[in-house]
Coordinates of C-alpha atoms and ligand atoms in Angstrom, one line a residue:
Chain A
M22 CA -28.4 -10.6 17.8
P23 CA -26.9 -7.3 18.7
M24 CA -28.5 -5.7 21.8
S25 CA -29.4 -2.6 19.7
E26 CA -32.0 -4.7 17.9
H27 CA -34.1 -4.3 20.9
R28 CA -34.1 -0.6 20.8
S29 CA -35.0 0.1 17.1
P30 CA -38.5 -0.5 16.3
T31 CA -38.9 -3.6 14.1
A32 CA -40.5 -4.1 10.9
I33 CA -41.4 -7.5 9.5
V34 CA -41.5 -7.8 5.7
T35 CA -42.9 -11.0 4.5
G36 CA -41.7 -12.2 1.1
A37 CA -38.7 -9.9 1.4
G38 CA -36.4 -12.4 -0.4
A39 CA -37.4 -11.1 -3.7
G40 CA -38.8 -8.3 -5.9
I41 CA -41.1 -5.8 -4.2
G42 CA -40.5 -7.2 -0.7
R43 CA -36.7 -6.7 -0.9
A44 CA -37.2 -3.1 -2.0
I45 CA -39.6 -2.6 0.9
A46 CA -37.1 -4.0 3.3
N47 CA -34.4 -1.7 2.0
R48 CA -36.6 1.4 2.2
L49 CA -37.8 0.6 5.8
A50 CA -34.3 0.0 6.8
E51 CA -33.2 3.5 5.5
D52 CA -36.2 4.8 7.5
G53 CA -34.5 3.4 10.6
F54 CA -36.4 0.1 11.3
S55 CA -34.7 -3.0 12.2
I56 CA -35.9 -5.5 9.6
V57 CA -37.0 -9.1 9.8
V58 CA -36.9 -10.7 6.3
A59 CA -39.5 -13.4 6.5
D60 CA -39.5 -15.7 3.5
R61 CA -39.9 -19.3 2.9
A62 CA -36.9 -19.3 0.4
Q63 CA -33.7 -19.4 2.5
A64 CA -31.1 -18.3 0.1
P65 CA -32.9 -15.3 -1.2
A66 CA -33.9 -14.2 2.4
E67 CA -30.3 -14.4 3.4
E68 CA -29.2 -12.4 0.4
T69 CA -31.6 -9.6 1.3
V70 CA -30.1 -9.7 4.9
R71 CA -26.6 -9.5 3.5
Q72 CA -27.4 -6.6 1.3
L73 CA -29.0 -4.6 4.2
Q74 CA -26.2 -5.5 6.6
E75 CA -23.6 -4.4 4.1
K76 CA -25.1 -0.9 4.1
G77 CA -24.9 -1.0 7.9
Y78 CA -28.6 -1.7 8.6
E79 CA -30.0 -4.1 11.2
A80 CA -31.6 -7.1 9.6
R81 CA -32.2 -10.8 10.3
A82 CA -33.8 -13.6 8.2
A83 CA -36.7 -15.7 9.4
V84 CA -37.1 -18.6 7.1
L85 CA -40.6 -19.8 7.4
D86 CA -43.9 -20.4 5.4
I87 CA -46.4 -17.8 6.3
T88 CA -49.2 -20.4 6.0
D89 CA -47.8 -22.2 9.1
P90 CA -49.5 -20.4 12.1
A91 CA -47.1 -21.9 14.7
A92 CA -44.0 -20.7 12.9
T93 CA -45.4 -17.2 12.5
Q94 CA -46.4 -17.1 16.2
A95 CA -43.0 -18.0 17.2
L96 CA -41.6 -15.3 15.0
I97 CA -43.9 -12.7 16.6
D98 CA -43.0 -14.0 20.1
S99 CA -39.3 -13.4 19.3
I100 CA -39.6 -9.7 18.5
E101 CA -39.5 -7.2 21.4
T102 CA -40.3 -4.1 19.6
L103 CA -42.7 -4.9 16.9
Q104 CA -43.9 -1.7 15.2
V105 CA -44.7 -2.5 11.5
L106 CA -46.0 -5.6 9.7
V107 CA -45.8 -5.5 5.8
N108 CA -47.9 -8.4 4.5
N109 CA -46.1 -8.6 1.1
A110 CA -45.6 -12.4 0.4
G111 CA -48.0 -13.6 -2.2
I112 CA -48.3 -16.0 -5.1
F113 CA -49.6 -15.5 -8.5
T114 CA -50.6 -18.0 -11.2
V115 CA -52.2 -17.6 -14.6
V116 CA -55.1 -20.0 -15.2
E117 CA -57.9 -19.5 -17.6
F118 CA -61.3 -19.5 -15.9
D119 CA -62.5 -22.7 -17.6
K120 CA -59.4 -24.6 -16.3
L121 CA -59.4 -23.1 -12.8
T122 CA -60.0 -25.6 -10.1
A123 CA -61.3 -25.2 -6.5
D124 CA -57.8 -26.2 -5.3
D125 CA -56.2 -23.4 -7.3
F126 CA -58.6 -21.1 -5.5
R127 CA -57.9 -22.6 -2.0
R128 CA -54.1 -22.4 -2.5
M129 CA -54.4 -18.7 -3.6
Y130 CA -56.5 -17.8 -0.6
E131 CA -54.4 -19.9 1.8
V132 CA -51.3 -17.7 1.0
N133 CA -52.7 -14.3 -0.2
L134 CA -55.4 -14.0 2.4
I135 CA -55.6 -16.4 5.3
A136 CA -51.9 -16.3 6.1
M137 CA -52.3 -12.4 6.0
F138 CA -55.1 -12.7 8.5
T139 CA -53.3 -15.0 10.9
L140 CA -50.1 -13.0 10.9
S141 CA -52.0 -9.7 11.3
Q142 CA -53.9 -11.1 14.3
Q143 CA -50.8 -12.4 16.0
A144 CA -48.9 -9.2 15.3
S145 CA -51.7 -6.8 16.4
R146 CA -51.9 -8.5 19.7
R147 CA -48.2 -7.7 20.2
M148 CA -48.1 -4.2 18.7
P149 CA -48.1 -1.1 20.8
E150 CA -50.3 1.9 20.1
G151 CA -49.1 3.4 16.9
G152 CA -48.5 0.0 15.3
R153 CA -48.7 -0.1 11.5
I154 CA -49.9 -2.9 9.2
V155 CA -49.4 -2.5 5.5
N156 CA -50.9 -5.0 3.0
L157 CA -49.9 -5.7 -0.6
C158 CA -53.1 -5.6 -2.6
S159 CA -53.0 -5.3 -6.4
R160 CA -54.5 -3.2 -9.2
A161 CA -56.0 -6.5 -10.3
A162 CA -58.3 -6.5 -7.3
F163 CA -60.6 -4.4 -9.5
G164 CA -60.7 -6.9 -12.4
A165 CA -58.3 -8.7 -14.8
R166 CA -58.3 -11.6 -17.1
H167 CA -57.0 -15.1 -16.7
Y168 CA -56.4 -15.2 -13.0
A169 CA -59.8 -15.0 -11.3
H170 CA -58.5 -16.7 -8.2
Y171 CA -55.8 -14.0 -7.8
V172 CA -58.1 -11.2 -8.5
A173 CA -60.6 -12.5 -5.9
S174 CA -57.8 -12.9 -3.3
K175 CA -56.5 -9.4 -3.9
A176 CA -60.1 -8.0 -3.8
A177 CA -60.4 -9.8 -0.4
V178 CA -57.2 -8.1 0.7
A179 CA -58.9 -4.7 0.1
G180 CA -61.9 -5.6 2.1
F181 CA -59.8 -7.1 4.9
T182 CA -57.7 -4.0 5.1
K183 CA -60.7 -1.8 5.6
A184 CA -62.3 -4.2 8.1
L185 CA -59.1 -4.3 10.1
A186 CA -58.7 -0.5 10.0
L187 CA -61.9 -0.2 11.9
E188 CA -61.3 -2.9 14.4
L189 CA -57.7 -1.8 15.2
G190 CA -58.5 2.0 15.2
M191 CA -59.3 2.0 18.9
K192 CA -55.8 0.7 19.5
Q193 CA -54.4 3.5 17.3
I194 CA -53.0 0.9 14.9
T195 CA -53.4 1.9 11.2
V196 CA -54.1 -0.5 8.5
N197 CA -53.6 0.4 4.9
A198 CA -52.8 -1.3 1.6
V199 CA -50.8 -0.6 -1.5
A200 CA -52.1 -1.8 -4.8
P201 CA -49.4 -2.1 -7.5
G202 CA -50.0 -2.1 -11.1
I203 CA -47.4 -3.8 -13.3
I204 CA -44.1 -3.7 -11.6
Q205 CA -40.9 -4.6 -13.3
T206 CA -39.6 -7.4 -11.1
D207 CA -36.9 -9.8 -12.2
M208 CA -39.7 -12.4 -12.8
L209 CA -41.5 -10.2 -15.0
L210 CA -38.4 -9.1 -17.0
E211 CA -37.6 -12.8 -17.6
R212 CA -40.9 -13.4 -19.3
K213 CA -40.1 -11.4 -22.5
D214 CA -43.3 -12.0 -24.2
G215 CA -46.0 -9.3 -23.8
L216 CA -43.7 -6.9 -22.2
E217 CA -43.9 -4.3 -24.9
E218 CA -47.7 -4.5 -24.9
M219 CA -47.7 -3.9 -21.2
R220 CA -45.5 -0.9 -21.6
A221 CA -47.7 0.4 -24.4
A222 CA -50.9 0.1 -22.2
Q223 CA -49.3 2.4 -19.6
P224 CA -50.4 6.1 -19.9
T225 CA -46.6 7.1 -19.3
G226 CA -45.2 4.3 -21.4
K227 CA -43.3 3.0 -18.3
L228 CA -43.8 0.1 -16.0
G229 CA -43.4 0.5 -12.3
I230 CA -40.3 -0.4 -10.3
P231 CA -40.2 -2.1 -6.9
E232 CA -39.0 1.2 -5.3
D233 CA -42.3 2.9 -6.4
I234 CA -44.1 0.4 -4.2
A235 CA -41.5 0.6 -1.4
H236 CA -41.9 4.4 -1.1
A237 CA -45.7 4.1 -0.8
V238 CA -45.4 1.5 1.9
S239 CA -42.9 3.6 3.7
F240 CA -45.4 6.4 3.8
F241 CA -48.0 4.3 5.5
A242 CA -45.5 2.7 7.8
D243 CA -44.1 6.0 9.2
P244 CA -45.1 6.7 12.8
R245 CA -46.1 10.2 11.6
A246 CA -48.7 8.9 9.3
S247 CA -51.0 8.6 12.2
Y248 CA -54.3 9.9 10.7
V249 CA -54.3 7.7 7.6
T250 CA -56.1 4.4 7.9
G251 CA -58.3 2.1 5.7
Q252 CA -56.8 3.3 2.5
V253 CA -56.0 1.3 -0.5
L254 CA -53.6 3.3 -2.6
I255 CA -53.3 2.3 -6.2
V256 CA -49.7 2.6 -7.6
D257 CA -50.1 1.9 -11.3
G258 CA -48.9 4.8 -13.3
G259 CA -52.5 5.9 -13.9
R260 CA -53.4 2.8 -15.9
S261 CA -56.7 2.2 -14.1
V262 CA -57.8 5.8 -14.0
G263 CA -58.5 6.5 -17.6
G264 CA -61.5 4.8 -18.9
T265 CA -59.8 4.1 -22.2
A266 CA -56.9 2.1 -21.0
A267 CA -57.2 -1.6 -21.8
F268 CA -56.8 -4.0 -18.9
Chain B
M17 CA -35.7 7.3 15.9
D18 CA -34.9 9.9 13.4
F19 CA -37.1 9.5 10.3
P20 CA -35.9 11.1 7.1
I21 CA -38.1 13.6 5.3
T22 CA -39.2 13.0 1.7
S23 CA -37.1 15.3 -0.3
L24 CA -38.3 18.1 -2.5
Q25 CA -34.9 19.6 -2.9
G26 CA -34.8 22.4 -5.4
K27 CA -38.4 21.9 -6.5
V28 CA -40.6 24.9 -7.1
A29 CA -44.0 24.7 -5.7
V30 CA -47.0 27.0 -6.0
I31 CA -49.4 26.6 -3.0
T32 CA -52.7 28.3 -2.9
G33 CA -54.3 29.3 0.5
A34 CA -50.9 29.1 2.1
G35 CA -51.8 31.8 4.6
Q36 CA -53.2 29.6 7.3
G37 CA -54.6 26.2 8.2
I38 CA -53.8 23.3 5.9
G39 CA -52.1 25.4 3.3
E40 CA -49.8 26.9 5.8
A41 CA -48.8 23.4 7.1
I42 CA -48.2 22.3 3.5
A43 CA -45.9 25.3 3.0
H44 CA -43.9 24.4 6.0
A45 CA -43.6 20.8 5.1
F46 CA -42.4 21.8 1.6
L47 CA -39.9 24.3 2.9
S48 CA -38.5 21.8 5.4
A49 CA -38.1 19.3 2.5
G50 CA -36.0 21.8 0.5
A51 CA -38.6 23.3 -1.8
I52 CA -38.9 26.8 -3.0
V53 CA -42.5 27.8 -2.2
V54 CA -44.6 30.4 -3.9
A55 CA -47.2 31.0 -1.3
V56 CA -50.5 32.4 -2.7
D57 CA -53.3 33.8 -0.5
R58 CA -55.9 36.5 -0.7
E59 CA -55.1 37.7 2.8
P60 CA -51.5 39.0 3.2
A61 CA -50.8 38.4 6.9
G62 CA -50.0 34.6 6.8
I63 CA -47.9 34.5 3.6
D64 CA -45.9 37.6 4.6
A65 CA -45.1 35.9 8.0
L66 CA -44.0 32.9 6.0
A67 CA -41.7 34.9 3.8
S68 CA -40.2 36.7 6.8
K69 CA -39.3 33.3 8.2
S70 CA -37.8 31.7 5.1
D71 CA -35.8 33.0 2.1
H72 CA -37.3 30.3 0.1
A73 CA -40.9 31.5 0.5
I74 CA -42.2 34.0 -2.1
P75 CA -45.5 35.6 -1.2
V76 CA -48.0 36.4 -3.9
M77 CA -51.2 38.1 -2.9
G78 CA -54.1 37.2 -5.0
D79 CA -57.6 35.6 -5.2
V80 CA -58.1 32.3 -7.1
T81 CA -61.4 33.8 -8.5
D82 CA -59.2 36.4 -10.4
A83 CA -58.6 35.4 -14.0
S84 CA -55.4 37.2 -14.0
L85 CA -53.9 35.3 -11.1
P86 CA -52.0 32.8 -13.3
N87 CA -50.2 35.7 -14.9
V88 CA -49.4 37.3 -11.6
I89 CA -47.9 34.0 -10.4
G90 CA -46.1 33.5 -13.7
A91 CA -44.5 36.9 -13.4
A92 CA -43.3 36.1 -9.8
L93 CA -41.7 33.0 -11.1
D94 CA -40.2 34.7 -14.1
E95 CA -38.8 37.4 -11.9
A96 CA -37.0 34.9 -9.7
D97 CA -36.0 32.8 -12.7
L98 CA -37.9 29.7 -11.5
S99 CA -39.6 27.0 -13.5
L100 CA -42.7 25.3 -12.1
D101 CA -42.6 21.7 -10.7
I102 CA -45.6 21.4 -8.4
L103 CA -48.9 23.0 -8.0
I104 CA -51.0 22.5 -4.9
N105 CA -54.6 23.7 -5.2
N106 CA -55.6 24.1 -1.6
A107 CA -57.5 27.4 -1.3
G108 CA -61.1 26.7 -0.8
V109 CA -64.1 27.7 1.2
A110 CA -66.7 25.7 3.2
R111 CA -69.9 26.6 4.9
G112 CA -72.4 23.8 5.5
A113 CA -75.9 24.4 4.3
H114 CA -78.9 22.2 3.5
A115 CA -79.8 22.0 -0.2
I116 CA -83.0 23.9 0.3
A117 CA -81.1 26.6 2.0
T118 CA -78.5 26.8 -0.7
S119 CA -79.1 29.8 -3.1
D120 CA -77.9 30.1 -6.7
E121 CA -75.4 32.6 -5.4
D122 CA -74.1 30.2 -2.7
L123 CA -73.5 27.6 -5.4
Q124 CA -72.0 30.0 -7.7
R125 CA -69.5 31.0 -5.0
Y126 CA -68.4 27.3 -4.5
F127 CA -68.1 27.0 -8.2
D128 CA -66.0 30.1 -8.6
I129 CA -63.5 29.3 -5.7
N130 CA -63.5 25.6 -5.2
I131 CA -63.9 24.5 -8.9
L132 CA -63.0 27.2 -11.3
G133 CA -60.3 28.4 -9.0
V134 CA -58.6 25.0 -9.2
F135 CA -59.3 24.5 -12.9
R136 CA -57.9 27.8 -14.1
L137 CA -54.7 27.5 -12.2
S138 CA -54.3 23.8 -13.3
R139 CA -54.7 24.7 -16.9
W140 CA -52.1 27.3 -16.6
A141 CA -49.7 25.0 -14.8
L142 CA -50.3 22.0 -17.1
A143 CA -49.3 24.2 -20.2
R144 CA -46.2 25.4 -18.4
M145 CA -45.3 21.9 -17.2
M146 CA -45.7 20.4 -20.7
N147 CA -43.0 22.8 -21.9
T148 CA -40.6 21.7 -19.1
G149 CA -41.1 18.0 -19.4
G150 CA -43.5 17.3 -16.5
G151 CA -44.6 18.0 -13.0
S152 CA -47.0 17.2 -10.3
I153 CA -50.4 18.7 -9.1
V154 CA -52.1 17.9 -5.8
N155 CA -55.6 19.0 -5.2
I156 CA -57.2 19.3 -1.7
A157 CA -60.5 17.7 -2.0
S158 CA -62.6 16.5 1.0
V159 CA -64.1 13.4 2.3
F160 CA -67.4 15.2 1.7
G161 CA -66.7 14.8 -2.0
M162 CA -66.6 11.0 -1.6
V163 CA -69.5 10.1 0.7
G164 CA -72.8 11.8 1.4
A165 CA -72.4 14.4 4.2
Y166 CA -74.7 16.2 6.5
N167 CA -76.0 19.6 5.4
S168 CA -73.3 20.3 2.9
A169 CA -74.9 20.4 -0.6
G170 CA -72.8 23.1 -2.3
Y171 CA -69.4 22.2 -0.7
S172 CA -69.8 18.5 -1.2
M173 CA -70.8 19.0 -4.9
S174 CA -67.7 21.2 -5.4
K175 CA -65.3 18.7 -3.8
A176 CA -66.7 15.9 -5.9
A177 CA -66.0 18.0 -8.9
V178 CA -62.3 18.4 -7.6
I179 CA -62.1 14.6 -7.5
G180 CA -63.5 14.2 -11.0
M181 CA -61.1 16.9 -12.3
T182 CA -58.2 15.1 -10.7
R183 CA -58.9 11.8 -12.5
Q184 CA -59.7 13.5 -15.7
L185 CA -56.5 15.6 -15.8
A186 CA -54.4 12.6 -14.7
T187 CA -55.7 10.6 -17.6
D188 CA -55.1 13.4 -20.3
F189 CA -51.6 14.5 -19.0
G190 CA -50.0 11.2 -17.9
P191 CA -48.4 10.9 -21.3
S192 CA -46.9 14.4 -20.8
G193 CA -45.3 13.3 -17.6
I194 CA -47.6 15.3 -15.4
R195 CA -49.2 13.5 -12.4
V196 CA -52.4 14.7 -10.8
N197 CA -53.6 13.4 -7.4
A198 CA -55.8 14.6 -4.6
V199 CA -55.8 14.3 -0.8
A200 CA -59.2 14.2 0.8
P201 CA -59.0 15.4 4.3
G202 CA -61.5 14.4 7.0
L203 CA -62.1 16.8 9.8
I204 CA -59.0 18.8 10.4
E205 CA -58.6 21.4 13.0
T206 CA -57.8 24.7 11.4
P207 CA -59.1 28.3 11.6
L208 CA -61.9 27.2 9.3
T209 CA -63.2 24.5 11.6
A210 CA -62.0 25.4 15.2
E211 CA -65.0 27.3 16.2
R212 CA -67.4 24.7 14.6
I213 CA -65.7 21.9 16.3
Q214 CA -66.4 23.7 19.7
T215 CA -70.0 24.8 18.9
E216 CA -71.5 22.0 16.8
T217 CA -72.2 18.9 19.0
W218 CA -73.1 16.7 15.9
R219 CA -69.8 17.6 14.3
R220 CA -67.8 16.4 17.3
Q221 CA -70.0 13.3 17.7
I222 CA -70.0 12.2 14.0
M223 CA -66.6 13.4 12.8
I224 CA -64.5 12.8 15.9
E225 CA -66.1 10.4 18.4
Q226 CA -67.3 8.0 15.6
C227 CA -64.1 8.3 13.6
P228 CA -62.1 4.9 13.9
L229 CA -59.0 6.8 15.2
Q230 CA -61.3 8.9 17.4
R231 CA -59.5 12.2 17.1
V232 CA -59.5 15.3 14.9
G233 CA -56.8 15.5 12.2
K234 CA -54.0 18.0 12.3
P235 CA -52.9 20.2 9.3
E236 CA -49.5 18.3 9.4
D237 CA -51.3 15.0 8.8
V238 CA -52.6 16.3 5.5
A239 CA -49.4 18.1 4.7
R240 CA -47.4 14.9 4.9
A241 CA -49.6 13.1 2.4
V242 CA -49.5 16.1 0.0
R243 CA -45.7 16.2 0.2
F244 CA -45.5 12.5 -0.6
L245 CA -47.8 12.6 -3.6
A246 CA -46.1 15.7 -4.8
S247 CA -42.6 14.1 -4.6
D248 CA -40.6 11.9 -6.9
E249 CA -41.3 9.1 -4.5
A250 CA -44.8 9.0 -5.9
S251 CA -43.6 9.0 -9.5
F252 CA -45.8 5.9 -10.4
I253 CA -48.9 7.3 -8.7
T254 CA -51.5 9.4 -10.6
G255 CA -55.1 9.8 -10.6
Q256 CA -55.5 8.8 -7.0
I257 CA -57.6 10.2 -4.2
L258 CA -56.0 9.6 -0.8
A259 CA -58.1 10.1 2.2
V260 CA -56.5 11.5 5.4
D261 CA -59.4 11.0 7.7
G262 CA -58.5 8.7 10.5
G263 CA -60.5 6.1 8.8
W264 CA -63.7 8.1 8.7
T265 CA -64.8 7.2 5.1
T266 CA -63.9 3.5 5.7
G267 CA -66.7 3.1 8.3
R268 CA -68.0 4.8 11.5
F269 CA -69.5 4.0 14.8
P270 CA -66.6 2.0 16.4
R271 CA -67.7 -0.1 19.4
P272 CA -66.8 1.5 22.8
E273 CA -64.7 -1.4 23.8
P274 CA -61.9 -3.0 22.0
L275 CA -62.8 -6.4 20.7
H276 CA -59.6 -8.2 21.7
G277 CA -58.0 -7.8 25.0
V278 CA -54.3 -7.5 26.0
Ligands
NAD330 N1 -44.9 -7.7 -9.4 C1 -46.1 -7.1 -9.7 O1 -46.3 -6.7 -10.8 C2 -47.2 -7.1 -8.7 C3 -48.4 -6.5 -9.1 C4 -49.4 -6.4 -8.1 C5 -49.3 -7.0 -6.8 N2 -48.1 -7.6 -6.5 C6 -48.0 -8.1 -5.2 O2 -46.8 -7.7 -4.6 C7 -46.3 -8.7 -3.7 C8 -44.9 -9.0 -4.0 O3 -44.8 -9.4 -5.4 P1 -43.5 -9.8 -6.1 O4 -43.7 -9.5 -7.6 O5 -42.4 -9.2 -5.4 O6 -43.5 -11.3 -5.9 P2 -42.2 -12.5 -6.1 O7 -42.8 -13.7 -6.5 O8 -41.1 -11.8 -6.8 O9 -41.7 -12.5 -4.5 C9 -42.6 -13.1 -3.5 C10 -41.8 -13.6 -2.3 O10 -42.7 -14.1 -1.4 C11 -42.2 -15.3 -1.0 N3 -43.3 -16.3 -0.6 C12 -44.3 -16.7 -1.4 N4 -45.1 -17.5 -0.7 C13 -44.6 -17.6 0.6 C14 -45.0 -18.2 1.8 N5 -46.1 -19.0 1.7 N6 -44.3 -18.1 2.9 C15 -43.3 -17.2 2.9 N7 -42.8 -16.6 1.8 C16 -43.5 -16.7 0.6 C17 -41.4 -15.9 -2.1 O11 -40.5 -16.8 -1.7 C18 -40.7 -14.6 -2.8 O12 -39.5 -14.4 -2.1 C19 -47.3 -9.9 -3.8 O13 -48.3 -9.9 -2.8 C20 -47.9 -9.7 -5.2 O14 -49.2 -10.2 -5.3 C21 -47.1 -7.6 -7.4
NAD331 N1 -60.3 21.9 7.8 C1 -61.0 20.8 7.3 O1 -61.6 20.1 8.2 C2 -61.0 20.4 5.9 C3 -61.6 19.2 5.6 C4 -61.7 18.8 4.2 C5 -61.2 19.7 3.2 N2 -60.6 20.9 3.6 C6 -60.1 21.7 2.5 O2 -58.8 22.1 2.7 C7 -58.5 23.4 2.2 C8 -57.9 24.3 3.3 O3 -58.8 24.4 4.3 P1 -58.4 25.1 5.7 O4 -59.2 24.3 6.8 O5 -57.0 25.2 5.9 O6 -59.2 26.4 5.5 P2 -58.8 27.9 6.1 O7 -60.0 28.7 5.9 O8 -58.3 27.8 7.5 O9 -57.6 28.4 5.1 C9 -57.8 28.7 3.8 C10 -56.9 29.6 3.3 O10 -57.2 29.8 1.9 C11 -57.3 31.2 1.6 N3 -58.3 31.4 0.6 C12 -59.7 31.2 0.7 N4 -60.3 31.6 -0.5 C13 -59.3 32.1 -1.3 C14 -59.3 32.6 -2.5 N5 -60.5 32.7 -3.2 N6 -58.2 33.0 -3.1 C15 -57.0 32.9 -2.4 N7 -56.9 32.4 -1.2 C16 -58.1 32.0 -0.6 C17 -57.7 31.9 3.0 O11 -57.3 33.2 3.0 C18 -56.9 31.0 3.9 O12 -55.6 31.5 4.1 C19 -59.9 23.9 1.6 O13 -59.9 23.5 0.2 C20 -60.8 23.0 2.3 O14 -62.1 22.9 1.6 C21 -60.6 21.3 4.9

């Protein structure tokens, strides 16, 4: 590790090996943070690090599963200058309600919520005044078909964000969430079916791109955003605002 | 650490109430991001001072209750050969009063300035922006438009209307490439509130001591959020109400001691 890593404030971005997380890592690196790319998938995490270093940014990979509290604690302990935690890693599966099992629910909560809780607790103990936590929620938190377990986990993220904002306010740590609508990640583009319908349901006829989410995360992560906390900002091209849009 | 500033390079923004307080901070934030600012206010001092400091600020004196104001601003834009990219509806008035002490005239004043003043300029800007392929509007609402507030009937109603207008215009004009969002400030120290913060104990207790971040906001806190929502960085965000309130609407009454040590 170069010594300079200890001087730049550090941002951990979970799930930064892919999609939205990679775009967030890139934007926060541009903002001047040293980035820890925390992902359970080694090759993608290293690819993100390679891309950042190629542009001259400070970055390193931490290959771990965020549902392993010992591993996440060890990561937190290894960072001298923790300033920002972006809880982005998440899972998503489509299961019709009638086929949904309690195990589907448990697994979803394990990754999307409990891991977020554990990491936030560990990180908040280490963060100085002015620390920032940004959580990835979803527009789906407010209702969607065929993934009740995901919807419930993301609604929980919204509540968790607000509760944490209140508890960490005394330490001047802000906690906010970004709730993406449909974002064009590689995964989504691969699944060609339904893409046109998704586009047509957008007021602007456009899907979001990972950078749209990254900019919003950057707004909350900025040290100057010191009076904004407990917010859940929906970034969905307006799809959920108009009463006539179909979900 | 040197954080970059969200760019508004070359964008033309009309900002109402730019003479002091939050509007003045928005004007400075926009100018430092490279925007050309048409600074509108009914008082000349602040906007003239702004123009004397920056070549990119064009002062327009006018009152948002004046039905001819859109034409006056339009003429200033045309004279400088500028199109319109951004409208910030910030001008507004506030004076707390109990519902029973709120007269028809009081309510009419809130309607004229805080609601019709915002709507009339928005209608004008939307038409212009539709011709040029899009744009962005940010309204300054208030947390008092989101939750029940103390002794604030007319003002709170007017700001709730601004929030409804924001969602409605976002829905109708998304397909035209026009985004409409609002920032809802909590208690911000400006010429409007400075004296009240000093003299009103309840305001200090409820709005500052019981606010999760336990401080009053600065005009710059609001200005940063407005700049972000107005910029292309927020191009997938519309119809949203972003509170800049130190967590006040999220919940109040923090415990005096932190719950976890270290
Ligand atoms: N893509 C969208 O349209 C969309 C919409 C709303 C919300 N979101 C949310 O945004 C976030 C990112 O989504 P995405 O589309 O980029 O997802 P993605 O599936 O493309 O990437 C998720 C990344 O997280 C990692 N990850 C998953 N589980 C992990 C674990 N237990 N430990 C460590 N790493 C783990 C994966 O390896 C992967 O690199 C998620 O929280 C998701 O719910 C996405
Ligand atoms: N300060 C706060 O705590 C706070 C909180 C929530 C919302 N707000 C809102 O923010 C906005 C700005 O507030 P501020 O605190 O900076 O107020 P301020 O009174 O300090 O400044 C308002 C500016 O708007 C101008 N203005 C007022 N009425 C006008 C009109 N009819 N036509 C043209 N210009 C007019 C004034 O001349 C002044 O320059 C208002 O809409 C207010 O309701 C303020």
